[in-house]
Short mmCIF file of C-alpha atoms and ligand atoms in Angstrom, two decimals:
data_model
loop_
_atom_site.label_atom_id
_atom_site.label_comp_id
_atom_site.label_asym_id
_atom_site.label_seq_id
_atom_site.Cartn_x
_atom_site.Cartn_y
_atom_site.Cartn_z
CA MET V 29 11.77 -215.57 -54.71
CA PHE V 30 13.19 -212.72 -56.73
CA PRO V 31 10.04 -210.54 -57.06
CA LYS V 32 9.38 -210.88 -53.36
CA TYR V 33 12.81 -209.49 -52.53
CA LEU V 34 12.35 -206.78 -55.09
CA ILE V 35 9.08 -205.72 -53.48
CA LEU V 36 10.73 -205.75 -50.07
CA LEU V 37 13.59 -203.68 -51.40
CA LEU V 38 11.26 -201.17 -53.04
CA GLY V 39 9.30 -200.97 -49.82
CA LEU V 40 12.47 -200.29 -47.90
CA CYS V 41 13.54 -197.54 -50.32
CA PHE V 42 10.12 -195.97 -49.99
CA PHE V 43 10.36 -196.10 -46.22
CA VAL V 44 13.84 -194.62 -46.13
CA HIS V 45 12.81 -191.86 -48.49
CA TYR V 46 9.44 -190.97 -47.10
CA GLY V 47 9.72 -192.17 -43.53
CA HIS V 48 10.01 -189.84 -40.58
CA ALA V 49 12.91 -187.44 -41.00
CA ALA V 50 15.59 -188.47 -38.54
CA THR V 51 16.96 -186.07 -35.97
CA ASP V 52 20.57 -187.12 -36.32
CA THR V 53 22.70 -184.12 -37.21
CA VAL V 54 25.34 -182.93 -34.74
CA ILE V 55 27.10 -179.85 -36.08
CA CYS V 56 30.17 -179.09 -33.98
CA TYR V 57 31.69 -175.67 -34.28
CA TYR V 58 35.39 -175.62 -33.54
CA ALA V 59 36.92 -172.28 -32.51
CA ASN V 60 40.32 -172.27 -34.18
CA TRP V 61 41.59 -169.78 -31.55
CA ALA V 62 41.31 -172.50 -28.87
CA ILE V 63 44.98 -173.33 -29.53
CA TYR V 64 45.88 -169.98 -27.92
CA ARG V 65 44.19 -170.83 -24.61
CA PRO V 66 46.66 -171.38 -21.78
CA ASP V 67 47.25 -174.49 -19.70
CA LYS V 68 44.28 -176.81 -19.47
CA GLY V 69 42.29 -174.69 -21.88
CA PHE V 70 44.53 -175.56 -24.83
CA PHE V 71 42.58 -177.43 -27.48
CA HIS V 72 43.79 -178.48 -30.93
CA ALA V 73 41.66 -179.78 -33.79
CA GLU V 74 42.92 -183.28 -33.10
CA ASP V 75 41.33 -183.12 -29.61
CA ILE V 76 37.80 -183.07 -31.09
CA ASP V 77 35.77 -186.20 -30.39
CA ALA V 78 34.80 -186.87 -33.98
CA SER V 79 32.83 -190.00 -33.18
CA ILE V 80 29.85 -187.91 -32.04
CA CYS V 81 29.99 -184.89 -34.38
CA THR V 82 28.52 -185.49 -37.83
CA HIS V 83 29.88 -182.16 -39.14
CA ILE V 84 32.70 -179.92 -37.97
CA ASN V 85 32.34 -176.23 -38.76
CA TYR V 86 35.76 -174.66 -38.72
CA ALA V 87 35.42 -171.11 -37.32
CA PHE V 88 36.52 -168.89 -38.87
CA LEU V 89 37.99 -168.27 -42.28
CA GLY V 90 37.96 -164.70 -43.56
CA VAL V 91 36.78 -163.30 -46.86
CA PHE V 92 38.73 -160.74 -48.89
CA PRO V 93 36.78 -157.79 -50.30
CA ASN V 94 37.06 -159.44 -53.73
CA GLY V 95 35.13 -162.49 -52.48
CA SER V 96 38.08 -164.89 -52.11
CA LEU V 97 38.32 -166.94 -48.94
CA GLN V 98 41.14 -165.91 -46.64
CA ILE V 99 43.23 -167.83 -44.14
CA ILE V 100 43.29 -165.30 -41.30
CA ASP V 101 45.65 -167.14 -39.00
CA GLU V 102 48.37 -168.67 -41.16
CA TRP V 103 50.30 -169.90 -38.12
CA GLY V 104 47.42 -171.69 -36.39
CA ASP V 105 45.39 -172.79 -39.40
CA ILE V 106 48.32 -174.02 -41.50
CA GLU V 107 51.62 -174.22 -39.64
CA LYS V 108 50.12 -175.65 -36.46
CA GLY V 109 47.92 -177.92 -38.55
CA ASN V 110 44.50 -176.93 -37.27
CA ILE V 111 42.78 -177.24 -40.67
CA ALA V 112 44.64 -180.44 -41.51
CA GLY V 113 43.84 -181.70 -38.01
CA VAL V 114 40.11 -181.31 -38.60
CA GLU V 115 40.35 -183.03 -41.96
CA ALA V 116 42.37 -185.89 -40.42
CA LEU V 117 39.45 -186.66 -38.08
CA LYS V 118 37.88 -188.45 -41.06
CA ASP V 119 40.30 -191.29 -40.26
CA ILE V 120 38.33 -191.76 -37.04
CA ASN V 121 34.87 -191.04 -38.46
CA PRO V 122 34.71 -191.70 -42.22
CA TYR V 123 31.21 -190.16 -42.37
CA LEU V 124 32.41 -186.87 -40.92
CA LYS V 125 31.81 -183.74 -43.02
CA THR V 126 34.14 -180.77 -42.67
CA ILE V 127 32.93 -177.25 -43.33
CA PHE V 128 34.64 -173.86 -43.51
CA SER V 129 32.75 -171.22 -41.58
CA ILE V 130 32.91 -167.56 -42.55
CA GLY V 131 31.56 -164.47 -40.80
CA GLY V 132 31.02 -164.45 -37.06
CA TRP V 133 30.45 -161.63 -34.64
CA ASN V 134 33.79 -159.91 -35.20
CA ALA V 135 33.38 -159.87 -38.98
CA GLY V 136 30.08 -158.03 -38.68
CA ASN V 137 28.01 -156.96 -41.65
CA ALA V 138 30.59 -154.97 -43.60
CA ILE V 139 32.36 -157.74 -45.50
CA LEU V 140 29.49 -159.92 -46.69
CA SER V 141 27.05 -157.21 -47.68
CA PRO V 142 28.94 -155.96 -50.79
CA ILE V 143 29.80 -159.52 -51.83
CA ALA V 144 26.17 -160.63 -51.72
CA ALA V 145 25.24 -157.53 -53.73
CA SER V 146 27.62 -158.17 -56.65
CA ALA V 147 27.32 -160.95 -59.23
CA GLU V 148 31.05 -160.78 -59.87
CA LEU V 149 32.00 -161.03 -56.19
CA ARG V 150 29.52 -163.86 -55.61
CA ALA V 151 31.12 -165.74 -58.49
CA ASN V 152 34.57 -165.13 -56.98
CA LEU V 153 33.42 -166.49 -53.64
CA ILE V 154 32.03 -169.62 -55.26
CA ALA V 155 35.21 -170.21 -57.28
CA SER V 156 37.30 -169.67 -54.19
CA CYS V 157 35.24 -172.20 -52.21
CA PHE V 158 36.03 -174.88 -54.78
CA GLU V 159 39.73 -174.02 -54.64
CA PHE V 160 39.66 -174.39 -50.87
CA PHE V 161 37.66 -177.63 -50.97
CA ASP V 162 40.20 -179.06 -53.43
CA GLN V 163 43.16 -177.87 -51.44
CA TYR V 164 42.03 -178.92 -47.96
CA GLY V 165 39.55 -181.71 -48.63
CA PHE V 166 36.64 -179.91 -46.94
CA ASN V 167 33.00 -180.62 -47.81
CA GLY V 168 31.19 -177.32 -47.55
CA LEU V 169 30.69 -173.73 -46.49
CA ASP V 170 28.90 -172.22 -43.52
CA ILE V 171 27.91 -168.56 -43.46
CA ASP V 172 27.50 -166.82 -40.07
CA TRP V 173 26.43 -163.42 -41.29
CA GLU V 174 25.94 -161.30 -38.16
CA TYR V 175 23.75 -159.73 -39.37
CA PRO V 176 22.21 -158.93 -42.72
CA GLU V 177 20.10 -155.78 -42.90
CA ALA V 178 17.01 -154.86 -44.91
CA LYS V 179 19.15 -153.88 -47.92
CA ASP V 180 20.71 -157.38 -47.92
CA LYS V 181 17.50 -159.40 -47.78
CA GLU V 182 17.20 -160.30 -51.45
CA ASN V 183 20.96 -160.45 -52.05
CA PHE V 184 21.42 -162.96 -49.24
CA VAL V 185 18.98 -165.39 -50.86
CA THR V 186 20.59 -164.83 -54.26
CA LEU V 187 23.99 -165.63 -52.76
CA LEU V 188 22.65 -168.79 -51.13
CA LYS V 189 20.87 -169.89 -54.30
CA GLU V 190 23.99 -169.50 -56.41
CA LEU V 191 26.15 -171.29 -53.86
CA LYS V 192 23.66 -174.13 -53.53
CA THR V 193 23.34 -174.51 -57.30
CA ALA V 194 27.11 -174.66 -57.63
CA PHE V 195 27.56 -177.02 -54.66
CA GLN V 196 24.80 -179.51 -55.37
CA PRO V 197 26.36 -181.51 -58.25
CA GLY V 198 29.46 -182.29 -56.18
CA GLY V 199 27.50 -182.93 -53.00
CA TYR V 200 29.03 -179.97 -51.17
CA ILE V 201 27.14 -178.69 -48.16
CA LEU V 202 25.84 -175.17 -47.50
CA THR V 203 24.78 -174.14 -44.01
CA ILE V 204 24.04 -170.84 -42.29
CA ALA V 205 23.92 -169.69 -38.68
CA VAL V 206 21.18 -167.19 -37.92
CA SER V 207 19.88 -164.94 -35.20
CA ALA V 208 17.48 -166.75 -32.89
CA ILE V 209 15.08 -163.84 -33.17
CA PRO V 210 13.95 -163.72 -36.80
CA ILE V 211 15.08 -160.38 -38.23
CA ASP V 212 11.89 -159.71 -40.12
CA ASP V 213 13.10 -157.07 -42.52
CA ALA V 214 16.39 -158.86 -43.34
CA TYR V 215 15.46 -162.55 -43.39
CA ASP V 216 13.45 -164.10 -46.22
CA ILE V 217 12.99 -167.29 -44.23
CA PRO V 218 11.31 -169.48 -46.88
CA GLY V 219 13.91 -168.30 -49.43
CA MET V 220 16.79 -169.03 -47.07
CA SER V 221 15.36 -172.39 -46.07
CA GLN V 222 14.94 -173.51 -49.69
CA ASN V 223 18.52 -172.71 -50.61
CA VAL V 224 20.59 -174.23 -47.80
CA ASP V 225 21.10 -177.68 -46.33
CA VAL V 226 20.96 -176.66 -42.68
CA ILE V 227 20.05 -173.53 -40.69
CA HIS V 228 21.66 -173.22 -37.27
CA LEU V 229 19.55 -171.24 -34.83
CA MET V 230 21.86 -169.41 -32.45
CA THR V 231 19.61 -170.07 -29.48
CA TYR V 232 21.82 -168.58 -26.80
CA ASP V 233 23.01 -165.22 -25.44
CA PHE V 234 19.38 -164.49 -24.65
CA HIS V 235 20.46 -162.74 -21.46
CA ILE V 236 23.73 -160.97 -20.75
CA PRO V 237 24.89 -158.99 -17.69
CA GLY V 238 23.89 -155.65 -19.23
CA GLY V 239 20.30 -156.58 -18.40
CA GLY V 240 20.90 -156.00 -14.68
CA ILE V 241 19.32 -159.36 -13.76
CA ALA V 242 20.75 -162.84 -13.16
CA ALA V 243 19.27 -164.72 -16.10
CA GLU V 244 19.89 -167.75 -18.25
CA ASN V 245 22.02 -167.89 -21.39
CA SER V 246 19.73 -170.35 -23.16
CA PRO V 247 16.39 -171.18 -21.53
CA LEU V 248 14.52 -174.00 -23.20
CA TYR V 249 11.13 -172.49 -22.31
CA TRP V 250 9.69 -169.20 -21.25
CA GLY V 251 9.65 -169.23 -17.50
CA ASP V 252 7.64 -166.89 -15.37
CA SER V 253 5.35 -164.93 -17.65
CA ASP V 254 4.87 -162.33 -14.90
CA SER V 255 8.49 -161.24 -14.89
CA ALA V 256 9.20 -158.06 -16.79
CA TRP V 257 12.83 -158.91 -17.54
CA GLN V 258 12.13 -162.08 -19.46
CA LYS V 259 10.52 -161.78 -22.87
CA GLU V 260 8.32 -164.42 -24.37
CA TYR V 261 10.61 -165.06 -27.35
CA GLU V 262 13.85 -165.36 -25.40
CA ASN V 263 14.08 -169.14 -25.32
CA VAL V 264 14.74 -172.13 -27.54
CA ASN V 265 11.12 -173.23 -27.84
CA SER V 266 9.75 -169.88 -28.99
CA THR V 267 12.65 -169.48 -31.42
CA VAL V 268 11.90 -172.79 -33.09
CA ILE V 269 8.16 -172.18 -33.21
CA ASN V 270 8.74 -168.71 -34.71
CA TRP V 271 11.08 -170.01 -37.40
CA LEU V 272 8.67 -172.81 -38.27
CA ASN V 273 5.73 -170.38 -38.41
CA GLU V 274 7.71 -168.13 -40.73
CA GLY V 275 8.33 -170.92 -43.21
CA ALA V 276 11.53 -172.74 -42.24
CA ASP V 277 11.67 -176.45 -43.03
CA PRO V 278 11.97 -178.33 -39.71
CA ALA V 279 14.17 -180.96 -41.36
CA LYS V 280 16.73 -178.20 -42.00
CA LEU V 281 16.81 -176.64 -38.54
CA THR V 282 19.29 -177.24 -35.76
CA ILE V 283 19.07 -175.65 -32.33
CA GLY V 284 22.26 -174.19 -30.92
CA LEU V 285 23.62 -175.69 -27.72
CA ALA V 286 25.88 -173.34 -25.78
CA PHE V 287 28.87 -175.12 -24.24
CA TYR V 288 29.41 -172.02 -22.07
CA GLY V 289 27.52 -169.78 -19.70
CA HIS V 290 27.26 -166.10 -18.83
CA THR V 291 28.47 -165.01 -15.41
CA PHE V 292 27.00 -162.28 -13.24
CA GLN V 293 28.03 -160.47 -10.08
CA LEU V 294 25.12 -160.44 -7.65
CA ALA V 295 24.16 -157.16 -6.03
CA ASP V 296 23.48 -159.07 -2.81
CA PRO V 297 24.96 -162.56 -2.22
CA ASN V 298 21.82 -163.49 -0.28
CA GLU V 299 19.63 -162.90 -3.32
CA HIS V 300 20.67 -165.58 -5.77
CA ASP V 301 17.49 -166.85 -7.40
CA LEU V 302 16.88 -166.52 -11.10
CA GLY V 303 16.01 -162.86 -11.67
CA ALA V 304 18.14 -161.57 -8.77
CA PRO V 305 19.61 -158.09 -9.25
CA VAL V 306 23.21 -157.98 -10.50
CA VAL V 307 25.78 -155.21 -10.72
CA GLY V 308 27.44 -156.52 -13.87
CA ALA V 309 29.43 -159.41 -15.31
CA GLY V 310 30.94 -162.02 -13.02
CA MET V 311 34.27 -163.75 -13.34
CA SER V 312 35.74 -164.68 -16.70
CA GLY V 313 37.06 -168.16 -17.37
CA PRO V 314 40.86 -168.29 -17.09
CA TYR V 315 41.21 -170.05 -20.45
CA THR V 316 38.41 -168.71 -22.64
CA LYS V 317 38.87 -165.20 -21.16
CA GLY V 318 35.63 -163.85 -22.63
CA TYR V 319 34.01 -160.99 -20.73
CA GLY V 320 31.57 -162.59 -18.27
CA ILE V 321 31.88 -165.99 -19.93
CA MET V 322 32.92 -169.40 -18.68
CA GLY V 323 33.24 -172.49 -20.85
CA TYR V 324 31.71 -175.69 -19.54
CA ASN V 325 35.26 -176.97 -19.06
CA GLU V 326 35.88 -174.04 -16.73
CA VAL V 327 32.56 -174.52 -14.93
CA CYS V 328 33.50 -178.15 -14.29
CA GLU V 329 37.03 -177.41 -13.15
CA LEU V 330 36.35 -174.33 -11.02
CA THR V 331 32.81 -174.36 -9.61
CA SER V 332 32.50 -177.77 -7.98
CA ASP V 333 31.83 -176.08 -4.61
CA TRP V 334 29.17 -173.68 -5.96
CA GLU V 335 25.50 -174.32 -5.24
CA ARG V 336 23.66 -175.73 -8.27
CA LYS V 337 19.94 -175.23 -8.92
CA PHE V 338 17.85 -176.41 -11.83
CA ASP V 339 15.07 -174.12 -12.98
CA ASP V 340 12.02 -176.25 -13.60
CA GLN V 341 10.30 -173.78 -15.91
CA GLN V 342 13.23 -172.85 -18.13
CA LYS V 343 14.82 -176.31 -17.84
CA VAL V 344 18.38 -175.06 -17.39
CA PRO V 345 20.75 -175.00 -14.41
CA TYR V 346 22.42 -172.11 -12.66
CA LYS V 347 25.11 -171.97 -9.98
CA TYR V 348 26.20 -169.43 -7.40
CA LYS V 349 28.73 -168.84 -4.65
CA GLY V 350 29.24 -165.58 -2.77
CA ASP V 351 28.47 -162.81 -5.21
CA GLN V 352 29.18 -164.98 -8.27
CA TRP V 353 26.37 -166.43 -10.41
CA ILE V 354 26.32 -168.33 -13.73
CA GLY V 355 23.51 -169.46 -16.02
CA TYR V 356 24.72 -172.29 -18.25
CA ASP V 357 23.95 -175.71 -19.72
CA ASP V 358 24.96 -179.10 -18.39
CA ASP V 359 24.25 -182.69 -19.33
CA GLU V 360 20.73 -182.50 -17.89
CA SER V 361 19.65 -179.44 -19.89
CA VAL V 362 21.42 -180.64 -23.04
CA ALA V 363 19.52 -183.93 -22.83
CA LEU V 364 16.21 -182.04 -22.65
CA LYS V 365 17.13 -179.85 -25.62
CA VAL V 366 18.08 -182.88 -27.71
CA GLN V 367 14.72 -184.41 -26.83
CA PHE V 368 13.05 -181.14 -27.87
CA ALA V 369 14.81 -181.32 -31.28
CA LYS V 370 13.53 -184.87 -31.70
CA ASP V 371 9.98 -183.98 -30.62
CA HIS V 372 9.87 -181.29 -33.31
CA ASN V 373 11.49 -183.46 -36.02
CA LEU V 374 14.35 -181.02 -36.46
CA ALA V 375 17.58 -181.92 -38.28
CA GLY V 376 19.41 -182.01 -34.96
CA VAL V 377 21.62 -179.81 -32.84
CA MET V 378 24.54 -177.45 -33.29
CA VAL V 379 27.27 -176.99 -30.72
CA TRP V 380 29.05 -173.70 -29.98
CA THR V 381 31.85 -174.83 -29.41
CA VAL V 382 33.35 -178.32 -28.88
CA ASP V 383 36.56 -176.90 -27.41
CA MET V 384 34.57 -175.70 -24.35
CA ASP V 385 33.17 -179.12 -23.49
CA ASP V 386 34.60 -180.74 -20.36
CA PHE V 387 37.21 -182.44 -22.50
CA LEU V 388 39.42 -183.23 -19.52
CA GLY V 389 36.58 -184.82 -17.56
CA TYR V 390 36.36 -182.68 -14.38
CA CYS V 391 32.61 -183.36 -14.16
CA GLY V 392 33.05 -187.08 -14.78
CA THR V 393 32.89 -188.46 -18.30
CA LYS V 394 35.16 -186.66 -20.74
CA ASN V 395 33.19 -184.51 -23.18
CA GLN V 396 30.14 -184.80 -20.98
CA LEU V 397 27.98 -182.52 -23.12
CA LEU V 398 28.81 -184.22 -26.42
CA ASN V 399 28.05 -187.51 -24.73
CA ALA V 400 24.75 -186.15 -23.43
CA ILE V 401 23.87 -185.44 -27.07
CA LYS V 402 24.92 -188.91 -28.17
CA ASP V 403 23.03 -190.64 -25.39
CA ASN V 404 19.79 -188.81 -26.17
CA LEU V 405 19.77 -188.52 -29.94
C1 LIG Y 10 41.54 -161.38 -53.91
O1 LIG Y 10 42.40 -160.64 -53.08
C2 LIG Y 10 43.43 -161.39 -52.46
C3 LIG Y 10 44.19 -160.46 -51.50
O2 LIG Y 10 44.57 -159.31 -52.11
C4 LIG Y 10 44.31 -162.02 -53.50
O3 LIG Y 10 45.30 -162.82 -52.88
C5 LIG Y 10 43.44 -162.90 -54.42
O4 LIG Y 10 44.24 -163.45 -55.45
C6 LIG Y 10 42.30 -162.10 -55.00
N1 LIG Y 10 41.42 -163.00 -55.73
C7 LIG Y 10 40.99 -162.75 -56.97
C8 LIG Y 10 40.07 -163.75 -57.57
O5 LIG Y 10 41.34 -161.76 -57.59
C1 LIG Y 11 6.53 -172.76 -27.16
O1 LIG Y 11 6.52 -171.51 -27.83
C2 LIG Y 11 5.29 -171.17 -28.43
C3 LIG Y 11 5.53 -169.87 -29.21
O2 LIG Y 11 6.03 -168.86 -28.39
C4 LIG Y 11 4.21 -171.07 -27.38
O3 LIG Y 11 2.97 -170.79 -28.00
C5 LIG Y 11 4.14 -172.39 -26.62
O4 LIG Y 11 3.20 -172.27 -25.57
C6 LIG Y 11 5.48 -172.74 -26.05
N1 LIG Y 11 5.44 -174.05 -25.41
C7 LIG Y 11 5.75 -174.20 -24.12
C8 LIG Y 11 5.63 -175.61 -23.61
O5 LIG Y 11 6.09 -173.29 -23.42
#
């Protein structure tokens, strides 16, 4: 009896270890500023549905010039319990991993570049991470460096390698968010891939109102190859194929799912197809208040009487009414993107951000987009 079980057990270990890599990672970014949104936009850490997210990336912590991590918003992060609220979600999902995210668009290049370039500052950052993990119970660090330049290429990998080496013994996690379009002179993709646990491809913001054309935020595929306004690489599929071709490990890649859309003001309300001329940004969501941006929660609450179309080439929906137009993602396009991640044996998906899901359920099921991920993973 015993040897038979042993052989079975060994076989099982072998299978688990060498079997097909599972596409099972759901990285949920949480925008800590969501507690400042008015009325029905208000969203606290404790409102996150932690049963679907495998990781929560808390955006953002700052970094002092000396490399130490910085609580930027003492009131929200600490007094209002946003950080503690994220950590407390482990009571609901004991497998949940919590990660501090640094960088982001507003931080730009200026703060991380000198830190990556200095052995002393890198060491300070690493020491500070451990202090923060101890203090808040978090499990890792996420770096959204937007964006490194040619001078940072080697330093970035050095920073990642040192972080990874320091994190590995304790099982801490290191992830990065990167530009969808590989920045050839600033990204050493094999070097980055080797030294992180997960790379989040920011596969959105492909088209914004400045382009003069009503176009999608995050097409899954290249649509009409004849159209001048739409470039071959401006979609999820081409991004993934590019990153794989340049040496990224598929088992470490997530594709970014945008829980928001870009709005446009049509030049002529009668011309509302994809590619229609626009005069600029459309309405802003009343809660998220970003220029020409609406969260999916706002789309669900405020556009129920807009016309919805689904583009069969790009595999994403758009909506319009009068001179208003939005390209966005819904449960249908999210399901297709999750399937794409599975078809390419990627690690999974990343969400920007959970606080813009339809968490009040105007489109039906609460957290419709998170549930679309769950139902298709
Ligand atoms: C880095 O600077 C911050 C802000 O001045 C300070 O609070 C922190 O103690 C410094 N860290 C180190 C390691 O010197
Ligand atoms: C996906 O992208 C690659 C690289 O751009 C391209 O060669 C391929 O045809 C695309 N697949 C589809 C189905 O569009």
